[in-house]
Amino acid sequence: MAKVCRDRGWDQADDLETFLLFSEEVGELAKAIRNERGLFAESARPATSGLAEEMADVLSYLLDLANRFGVDLEAAFRAKEEVNQARNWS
């Protein structure tokens, strides 16, 4: 993902701008989920397969942020899952 970001010039944005773009994509994902569920759906825009595209956009920015901050996202996810496994969820 780091190479993709460099190739597309996305590495020119600073960390704050990248985080704000990530947040914007999360908002677009929320809108796609809302439309998919028919909650406050916009009559001018039918529900589409945009849900998968918005999830991919969110993932792209999350991976970019992880690279920028030197976070091994897979290792972080696995470590957090170990913590979660030990939690009492009831």
Coordinates of C-alpha atoms in Angstrom, one line a residue:
M1 CA 0.0 0.0 0.0
A2 CA 2.9 2.4 0.7
K3 CA 4.0 2.0 -2.9
V4 CA 0.5 2.7 -4.2
C5 CA 0.3 5.9 -2.1
R6 CA 3.7 7.0 -3.4
D7 CA 2.8 6.2 -7.0
R8 CA -0.4 8.2 -6.8
G9 CA 1.1 11.1 -4.9
W10 CA -0.9 10.5 -1.8
D11 CA 2.2 10.6 0.3
Q12 CA 2.3 14.4 -0.3
A13 CA -0.5 14.8 2.2
D14 CA 0.4 15.2 5.9
D15 CA -0.8 12.8 8.6
L16 CA -3.7 15.1 9.6
E17 CA -4.9 15.5 6.1
T18 CA -4.8 11.8 5.6
F19 CA -6.7 11.2 8.8
L20 CA -9.3 13.7 7.8
L21 CA -9.7 12.0 4.4
F22 CA -10.0 8.6 6.2
S23 CA -12.8 10.2 8.4
E24 CA -14.5 11.4 5.3
E25 CA -14.5 7.9 3.8
V26 CA -15.9 6.5 7.0
G27 CA -18.8 9.0 6.6
E28 CA -19.3 7.9 3.1
L29 CA -19.4 4.3 4.3
A30 CA -22.0 5.2 6.9
K31 CA -24.1 6.8 4.2
A32 CA -23.8 3.7 2.0
I33 CA -24.9 1.5 4.9
R34 CA -27.8 3.8 5.6
N35 CA -28.9 3.6 2.0
E36 CA -28.4 -0.1 1.9
R37 CA -30.7 -0.5 4.9
G38 CA -33.2 2.1 3.6
L39 CA -32.7 4.4 6.6
F40 CA -33.2 8.0 5.6
A41 CA -32.5 7.0 2.0
E42 CA -32.1 9.7 -0.6
S43 CA -34.8 9.3 -3.2
A44 CA -32.5 10.6 -5.9
R45 CA -29.9 7.9 -5.3
P46 CA -30.8 4.3 -5.3
A47 CA -28.9 1.8 -3.1
T48 CA -26.0 0.5 -5.2
S49 CA -23.0 -1.7 -4.7
G50 CA -21.3 1.4 -3.3
L51 CA -21.0 -0.4 0.1
A52 CA -18.1 -2.5 -1.0
E53 CA -16.4 0.4 -2.7
E54 CA -16.7 2.6 0.4
M55 CA -15.3 -0.2 2.6
A56 CA -12.3 -0.5 0.2
D57 CA -11.8 3.2 0.5
V58 CA -11.8 3.1 4.3
L59 CA -9.4 0.2 4.2
S60 CA -7.0 2.0 1.9
Y61 CA -6.8 5.0 4.1
L62 CA -6.5 2.9 7.2
L63 CA -3.5 1.0 5.7
D64 CA -2.0 4.3 4.6
L65 CA -2.2 5.7 8.2
A66 CA -0.8 2.5 9.6
N67 CA 2.2 2.7 7.2
R68 CA 2.7 6.4 8.1
F69 CA 2.9 5.6 11.8
G70 CA 4.8 2.4 11.5
V71 CA 2.0 0.2 12.7
D72 CA 2.0 -3.4 11.6
L73 CA -1.8 -3.6 11.4
E74 CA -1.9 -7.4 11.1
A75 CA 0.2 -7.8 14.3
A76 CA -1.8 -5.1 16.1
F77 CA -5.1 -6.8 15.1
R78 CA -3.8 -10.2 16.3
A79 CA -2.6 -8.7 19.6
K80 CA -5.9 -6.9 20.2
E81 CA -7.8 -10.1 19.5
E82 CA -5.8 -11.9 22.1
V83 CA -6.8 -9.2 24.6
N84 CA -10.4 -9.4 23.4
Q85 CA -10.4 -13.2 23.9
A86 CA -9.5 -12.8 27.5
R87 CA -12.3 -10.3 28.2
N88 CA -15.6 -11.1 29.7
W89 CA -18.2 -9.9 27.2
S90 CA -21.3 -10.5 29.3

